[in-house]
Coordinates of C-alpha atoms and ligand atoms in Angstrom, one line a residue:
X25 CA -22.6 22.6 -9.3
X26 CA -24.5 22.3 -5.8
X27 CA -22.2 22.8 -3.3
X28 CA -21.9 19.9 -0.7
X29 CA -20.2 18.7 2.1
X30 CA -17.6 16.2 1.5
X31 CA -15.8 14.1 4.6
X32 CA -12.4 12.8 3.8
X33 CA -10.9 11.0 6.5
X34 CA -7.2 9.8 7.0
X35 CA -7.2 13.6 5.3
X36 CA -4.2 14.9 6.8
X37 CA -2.2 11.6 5.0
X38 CA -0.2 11.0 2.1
X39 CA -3.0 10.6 -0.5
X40 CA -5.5 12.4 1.5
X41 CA -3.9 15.3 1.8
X42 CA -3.5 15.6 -1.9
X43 CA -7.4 14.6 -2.3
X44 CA -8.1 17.9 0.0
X45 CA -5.9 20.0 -2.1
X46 CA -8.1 18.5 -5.2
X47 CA -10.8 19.0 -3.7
X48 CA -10.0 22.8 -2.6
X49 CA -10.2 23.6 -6.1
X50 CA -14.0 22.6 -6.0
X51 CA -16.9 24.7 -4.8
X52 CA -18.1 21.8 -2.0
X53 CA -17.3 21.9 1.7
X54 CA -14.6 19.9 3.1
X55 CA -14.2 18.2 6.3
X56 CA -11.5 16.3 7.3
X57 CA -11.2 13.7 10.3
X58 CA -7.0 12.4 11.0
X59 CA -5.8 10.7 14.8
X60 CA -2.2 12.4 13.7
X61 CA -1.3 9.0 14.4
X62 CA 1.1 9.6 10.8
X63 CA 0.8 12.8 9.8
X64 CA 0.8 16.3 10.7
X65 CA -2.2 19.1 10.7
X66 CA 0.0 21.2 8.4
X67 CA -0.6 18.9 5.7
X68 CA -3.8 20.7 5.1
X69 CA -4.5 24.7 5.0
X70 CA -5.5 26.0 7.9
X71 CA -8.9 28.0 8.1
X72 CA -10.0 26.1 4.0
X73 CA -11.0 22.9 5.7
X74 CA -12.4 21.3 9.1
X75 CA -10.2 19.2 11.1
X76 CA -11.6 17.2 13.8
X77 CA -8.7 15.2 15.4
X78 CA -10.0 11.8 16.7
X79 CA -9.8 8.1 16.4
X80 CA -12.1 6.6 13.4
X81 CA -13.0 4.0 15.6
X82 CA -14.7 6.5 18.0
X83 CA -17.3 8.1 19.8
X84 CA -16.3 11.2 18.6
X85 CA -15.8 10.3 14.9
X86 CA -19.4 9.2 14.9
X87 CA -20.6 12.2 16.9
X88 CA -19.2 14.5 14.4
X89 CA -20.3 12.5 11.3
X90 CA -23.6 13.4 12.7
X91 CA -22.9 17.0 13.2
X92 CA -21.7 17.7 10.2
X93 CA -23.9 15.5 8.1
X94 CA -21.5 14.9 4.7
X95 CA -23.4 14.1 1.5
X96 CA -19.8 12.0 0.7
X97 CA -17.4 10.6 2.8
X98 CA -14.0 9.8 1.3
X99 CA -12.9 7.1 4.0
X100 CA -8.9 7.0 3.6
X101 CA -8.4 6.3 7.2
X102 CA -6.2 3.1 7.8
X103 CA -3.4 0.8 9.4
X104 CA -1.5 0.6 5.7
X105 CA 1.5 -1.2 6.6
X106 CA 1.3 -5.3 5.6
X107 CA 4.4 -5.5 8.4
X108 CA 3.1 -4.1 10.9
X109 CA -0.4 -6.3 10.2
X110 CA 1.5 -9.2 10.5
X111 CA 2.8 -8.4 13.9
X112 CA -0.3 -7.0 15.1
X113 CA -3.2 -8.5 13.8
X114 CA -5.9 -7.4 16.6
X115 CA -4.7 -3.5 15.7
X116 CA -5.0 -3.8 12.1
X117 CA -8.6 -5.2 12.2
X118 CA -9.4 -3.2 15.1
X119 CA -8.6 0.2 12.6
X120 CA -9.2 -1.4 9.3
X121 CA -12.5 -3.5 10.3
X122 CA -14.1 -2.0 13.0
X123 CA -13.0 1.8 11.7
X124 CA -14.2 1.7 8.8
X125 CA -17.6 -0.3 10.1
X126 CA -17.4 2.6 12.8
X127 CA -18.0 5.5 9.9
X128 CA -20.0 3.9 7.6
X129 CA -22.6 3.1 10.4
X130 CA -22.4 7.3 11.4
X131 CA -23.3 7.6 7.2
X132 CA -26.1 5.1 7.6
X133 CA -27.9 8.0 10.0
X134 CA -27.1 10.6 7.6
X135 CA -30.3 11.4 5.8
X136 CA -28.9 13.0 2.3
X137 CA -25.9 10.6 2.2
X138 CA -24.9 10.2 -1.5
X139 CA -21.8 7.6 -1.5
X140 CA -19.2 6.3 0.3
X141 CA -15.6 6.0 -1.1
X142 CA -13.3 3.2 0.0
X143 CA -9.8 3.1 -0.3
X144 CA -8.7 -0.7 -0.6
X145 CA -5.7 -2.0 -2.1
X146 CA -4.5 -4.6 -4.5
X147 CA -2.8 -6.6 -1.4
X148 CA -6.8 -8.0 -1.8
X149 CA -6.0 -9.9 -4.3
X150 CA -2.6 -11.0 -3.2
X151 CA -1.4 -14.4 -4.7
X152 CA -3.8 -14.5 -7.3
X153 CA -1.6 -14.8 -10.3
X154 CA -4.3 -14.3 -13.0
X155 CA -2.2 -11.1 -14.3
X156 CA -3.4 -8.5 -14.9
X157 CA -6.2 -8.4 -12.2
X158 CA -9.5 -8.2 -12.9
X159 CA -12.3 -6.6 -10.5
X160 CA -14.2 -10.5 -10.6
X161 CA -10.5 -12.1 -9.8
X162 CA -10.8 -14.1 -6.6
X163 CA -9.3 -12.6 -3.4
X164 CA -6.3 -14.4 -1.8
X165 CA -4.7 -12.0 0.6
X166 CA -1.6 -13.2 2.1
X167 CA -1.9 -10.8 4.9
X168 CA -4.0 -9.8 7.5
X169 CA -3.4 -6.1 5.8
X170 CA -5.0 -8.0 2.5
X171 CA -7.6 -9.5 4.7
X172 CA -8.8 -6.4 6.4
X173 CA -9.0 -4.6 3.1
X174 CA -11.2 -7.1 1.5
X175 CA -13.2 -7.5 4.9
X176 CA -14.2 -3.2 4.3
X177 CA -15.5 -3.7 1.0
X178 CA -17.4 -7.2 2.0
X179 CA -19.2 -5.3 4.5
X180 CA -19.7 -2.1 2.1
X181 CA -20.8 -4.6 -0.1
X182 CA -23.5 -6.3 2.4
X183 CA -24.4 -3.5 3.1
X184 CA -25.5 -2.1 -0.1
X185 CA -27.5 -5.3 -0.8
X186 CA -29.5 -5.2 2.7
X187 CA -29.9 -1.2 3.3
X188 CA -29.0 0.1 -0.3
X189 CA -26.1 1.9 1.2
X190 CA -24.3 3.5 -1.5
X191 CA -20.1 3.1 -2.1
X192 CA -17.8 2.4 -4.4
X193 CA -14.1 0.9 -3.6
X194 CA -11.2 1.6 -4.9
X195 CA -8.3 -1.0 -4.9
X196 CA -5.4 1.2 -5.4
X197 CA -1.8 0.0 -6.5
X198 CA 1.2 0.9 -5.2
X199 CA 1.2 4.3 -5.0
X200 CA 4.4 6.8 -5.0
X201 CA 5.1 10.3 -4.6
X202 CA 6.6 13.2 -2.1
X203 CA 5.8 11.5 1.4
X204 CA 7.6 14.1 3.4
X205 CA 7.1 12.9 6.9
X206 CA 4.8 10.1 6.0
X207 CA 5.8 6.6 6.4
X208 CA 7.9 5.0 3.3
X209 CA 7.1 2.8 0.9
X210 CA 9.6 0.8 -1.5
X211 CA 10.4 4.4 -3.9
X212 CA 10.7 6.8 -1.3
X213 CA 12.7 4.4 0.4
X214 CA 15.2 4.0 -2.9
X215 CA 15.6 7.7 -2.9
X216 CA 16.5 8.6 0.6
X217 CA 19.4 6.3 0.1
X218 CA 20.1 7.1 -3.4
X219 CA 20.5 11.0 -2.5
X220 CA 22.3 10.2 0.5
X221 CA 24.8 7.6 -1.0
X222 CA 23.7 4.4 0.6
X223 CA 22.8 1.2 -0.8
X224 CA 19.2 0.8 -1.2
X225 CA 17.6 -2.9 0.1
X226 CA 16.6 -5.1 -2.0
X227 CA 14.2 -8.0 -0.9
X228 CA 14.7 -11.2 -2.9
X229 CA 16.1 -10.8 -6.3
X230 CA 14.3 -7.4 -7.8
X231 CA 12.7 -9.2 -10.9
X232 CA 9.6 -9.0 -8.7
X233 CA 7.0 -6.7 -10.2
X234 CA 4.8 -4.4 -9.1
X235 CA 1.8 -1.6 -10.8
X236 CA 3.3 2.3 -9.6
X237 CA 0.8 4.5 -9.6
X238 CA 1.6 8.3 -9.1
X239 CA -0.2 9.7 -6.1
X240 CA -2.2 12.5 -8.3
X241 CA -3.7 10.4 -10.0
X242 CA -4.7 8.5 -7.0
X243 CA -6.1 11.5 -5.9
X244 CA -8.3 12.2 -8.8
X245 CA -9.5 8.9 -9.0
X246 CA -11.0 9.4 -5.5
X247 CA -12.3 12.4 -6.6
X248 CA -14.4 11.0 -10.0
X249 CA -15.5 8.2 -7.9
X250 CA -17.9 10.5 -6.2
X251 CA -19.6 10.5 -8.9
X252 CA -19.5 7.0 -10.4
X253 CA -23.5 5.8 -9.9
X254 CA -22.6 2.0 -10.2
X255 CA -21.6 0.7 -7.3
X256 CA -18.7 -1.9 -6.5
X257 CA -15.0 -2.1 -7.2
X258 CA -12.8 -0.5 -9.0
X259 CA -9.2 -0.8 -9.7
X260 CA -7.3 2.0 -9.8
X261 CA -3.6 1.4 -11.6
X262 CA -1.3 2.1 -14.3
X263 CA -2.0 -1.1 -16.2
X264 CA 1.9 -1.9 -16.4
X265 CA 4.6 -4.2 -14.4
X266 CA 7.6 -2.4 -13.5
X267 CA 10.3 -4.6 -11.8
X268 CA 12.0 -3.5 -8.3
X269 CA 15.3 -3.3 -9.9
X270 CA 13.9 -1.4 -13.1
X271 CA 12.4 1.1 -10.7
X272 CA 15.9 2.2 -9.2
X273 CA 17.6 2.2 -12.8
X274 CA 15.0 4.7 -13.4
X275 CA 15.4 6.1 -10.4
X276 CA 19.1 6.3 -10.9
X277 CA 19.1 7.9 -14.1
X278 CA 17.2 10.5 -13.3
X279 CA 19.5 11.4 -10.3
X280 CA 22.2 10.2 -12.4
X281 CA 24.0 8.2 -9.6
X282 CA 24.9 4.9 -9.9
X283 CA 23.9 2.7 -6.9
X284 CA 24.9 -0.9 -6.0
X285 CA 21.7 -2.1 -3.9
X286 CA 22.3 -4.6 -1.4
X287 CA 20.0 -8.1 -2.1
X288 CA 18.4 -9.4 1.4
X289 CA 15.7 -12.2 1.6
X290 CA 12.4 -11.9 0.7
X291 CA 9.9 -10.9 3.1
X292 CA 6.9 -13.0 4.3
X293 CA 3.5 -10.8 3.2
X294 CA 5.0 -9.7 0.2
X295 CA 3.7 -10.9 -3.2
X296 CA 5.8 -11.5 -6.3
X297 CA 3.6 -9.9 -9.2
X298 CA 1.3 -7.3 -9.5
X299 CA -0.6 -5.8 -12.4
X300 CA -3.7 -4.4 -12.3
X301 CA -6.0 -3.8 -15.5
X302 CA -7.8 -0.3 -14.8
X303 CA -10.5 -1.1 -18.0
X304 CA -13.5 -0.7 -15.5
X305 CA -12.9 2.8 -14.3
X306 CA -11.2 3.7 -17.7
X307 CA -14.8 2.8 -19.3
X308 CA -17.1 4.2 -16.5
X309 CA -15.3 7.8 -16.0
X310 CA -13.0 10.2 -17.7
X311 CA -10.0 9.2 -15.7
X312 CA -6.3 8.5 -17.0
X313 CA -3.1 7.5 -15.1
X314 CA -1.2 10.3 -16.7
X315 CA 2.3 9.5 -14.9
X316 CA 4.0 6.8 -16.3
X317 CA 7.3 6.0 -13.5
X318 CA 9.8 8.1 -15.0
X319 CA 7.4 11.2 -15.3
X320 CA 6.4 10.4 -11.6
X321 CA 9.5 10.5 -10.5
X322 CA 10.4 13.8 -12.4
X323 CA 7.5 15.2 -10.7
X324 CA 8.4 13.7 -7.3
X325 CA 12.0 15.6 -7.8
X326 CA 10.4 19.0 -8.7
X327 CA 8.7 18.9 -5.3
X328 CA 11.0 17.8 -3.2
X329 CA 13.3 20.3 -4.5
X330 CA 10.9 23.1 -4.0
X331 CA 10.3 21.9 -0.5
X332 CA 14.0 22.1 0.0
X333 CA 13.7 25.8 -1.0
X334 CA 10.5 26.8 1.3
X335 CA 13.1 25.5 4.2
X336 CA 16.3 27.2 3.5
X337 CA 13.9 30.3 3.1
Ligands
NAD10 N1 -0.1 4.3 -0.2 C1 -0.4 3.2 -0.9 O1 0.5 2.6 -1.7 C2 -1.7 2.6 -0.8 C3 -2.0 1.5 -1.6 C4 -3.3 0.9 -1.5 C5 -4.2 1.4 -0.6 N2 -3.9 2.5 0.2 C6 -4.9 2.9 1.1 O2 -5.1 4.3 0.9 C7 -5.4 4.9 2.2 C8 -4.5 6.1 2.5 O3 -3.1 5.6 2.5 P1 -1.9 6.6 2.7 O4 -0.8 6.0 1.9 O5 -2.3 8.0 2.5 O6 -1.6 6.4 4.3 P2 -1.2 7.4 5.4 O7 -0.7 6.6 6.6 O8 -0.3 8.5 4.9 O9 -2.6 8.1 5.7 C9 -3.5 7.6 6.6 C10 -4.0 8.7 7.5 O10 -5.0 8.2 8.4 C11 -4.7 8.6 9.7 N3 -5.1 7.6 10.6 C12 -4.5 6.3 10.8 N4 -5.2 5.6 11.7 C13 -6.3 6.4 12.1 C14 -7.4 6.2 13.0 N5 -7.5 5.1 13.7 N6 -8.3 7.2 13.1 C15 -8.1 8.4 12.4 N7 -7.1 8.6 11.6 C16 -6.2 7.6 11.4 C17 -3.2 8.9 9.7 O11 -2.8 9.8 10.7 C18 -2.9 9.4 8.3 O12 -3.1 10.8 8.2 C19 -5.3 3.8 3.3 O13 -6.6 3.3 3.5 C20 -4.5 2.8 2.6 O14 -4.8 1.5 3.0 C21 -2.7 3.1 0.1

């Protein structure tokens, strides 16, 4: 295998990090590029991979794309929380659009470049009902989160047609595992109260459904895709709907505690189904979801109970 020089940004974040571990294990070059803005540099080995610390949407991102001339770019880099788009839309296009229009103009220059990896999300296709979710489904965001998402691959896609830039986007579903400092999402938020004996929220009834997908398998996904030739979009999912309330009897077992959750309204931004059929990169690479929820959450235990050892240590 050549070796070559893989950019991953947002590298130093939940999935990111894990793609840099994956990616440690290959013989290519890795550079990463992370604000901190949500994570911390010891999320990647020190002296394996190249951090520059900066903005996406900067100078000095594009300056450094230059300099280090990737043959791949990875582009995880994001505003990923739907609340915090709704209360500030300017920020989360600002990141999301202009960010991501920011790197993938720096590849453009790059004279070997080979593709260009998007991380999107199924909040693209928000209230589109037609479950599960095809690729060709038609996008209905419900928020600007969803909209921003849909707006990077629109212009990955434009630009492919005008310049024959090269990418493939991947609309992840919800994806769980170890966060340690990273912000939460619905599981790791269900078992910092479950361990701690709280009442986890609840919003709306917990019939709603939603497509878990275990971060390592995120993680290779993003990894094969650097070598998938067609280019377009991808979803990247389990294929199954798991209801809120089914995730924390799960959950529950598995910690065996029992746990009363405590039912608040539904949020605005939120949508009530999600399923995502994953036939398209199923057919056009090796790749499996090999975590179903309960082995996910086994594996999510093992670590965090080993990282509860490395600190009593
Ligand atoms: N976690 C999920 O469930 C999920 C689902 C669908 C899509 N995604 C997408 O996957 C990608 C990674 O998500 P994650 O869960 O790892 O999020 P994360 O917040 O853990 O990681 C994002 C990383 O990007 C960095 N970052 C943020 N803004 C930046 C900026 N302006 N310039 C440089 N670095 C910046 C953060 O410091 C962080 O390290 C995002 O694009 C997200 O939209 C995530």
């Amino acid at each position: 295998m050549r070796k070559k020089r893989i950019l991953v940004t947002g590298g130093c974040g939940f999935i990111g990090s894990r793609v840099v571990q994956r990616l440690l294990a290959t013989p290519h070059a890795i550079f990463v590029i992370d604000d901190l803005s949500r994570a911390d540099r010891s999320a990647i080995p020190e002296g394996l991979v190249d951090l520059k610390v900066c903005d996406i949407r900067s100078e000095a991102a594009r300056e450094y794309i230059r300099e280090i001339a990737p043959h791949f770019v990875i582009h995880l880099a994001a505003q990923i929380d739907v609340q915090v788009s709704i209360a500030e839309q300017l920020l989360d296009a600002d990141i999301n659009i202009m960010g991501t229009l920011n790197v993938m103009e720096a590849c453009k220059q790059v004279a070997d470049f080979e593709r260009f990896v998007f991380a999107s999300s199924a909040a693209v296709y928000g209230n589109n009902a037609e479950l599960p979710l095809t690729e060709d489904a038609i996008p209905m965001p419900i928020s600007p989160y969803g909209m921003s998402k849909w707006m990077g691959e629109e212009y990955l896609k434009l630009n492919h047609e005008t310049a024959d830039f090269p990418y493939c986007a991947l609309r992840f579903a919800n994806v769980y595992g170890e966060k340690g400092t990273a912000a939460k999402d619905v599981i790791s938020e269900f078992w910092d109260k479950v361990t701690s004996g709280e009442s986890p929220v609840i919003h709306g009834d917990g019939e709603q459904t939603r497509d878990f997908v275990y971060v390592e398998d995120i993680a290779e996904a993003l990894v094969l895709a650097l070598d998938v030739q067609e280019n377009g979009i991808y979803n990247i999912s389990t294929d199954e709907q798991t209801s809120i309330n089914d995730v924390l009897r799960v959950m529950s077992e598995l910690l065996q505690v029992q746990v009363v959750p405590e039912n608040r309204m539904a949020r605005v931004g939120d949508v009530r189904d999600s399923r995502l059929s994953n036939r398209k990169f199923l057919e056009m690479t090796c790749w499996q979801p090999l975590h179903r929820l309960a082995k996910g959450l086994e594996r999510m235990h093992v670590e965090k109970q080993n990282q509860e050892m490395v600190l009593m240590k």
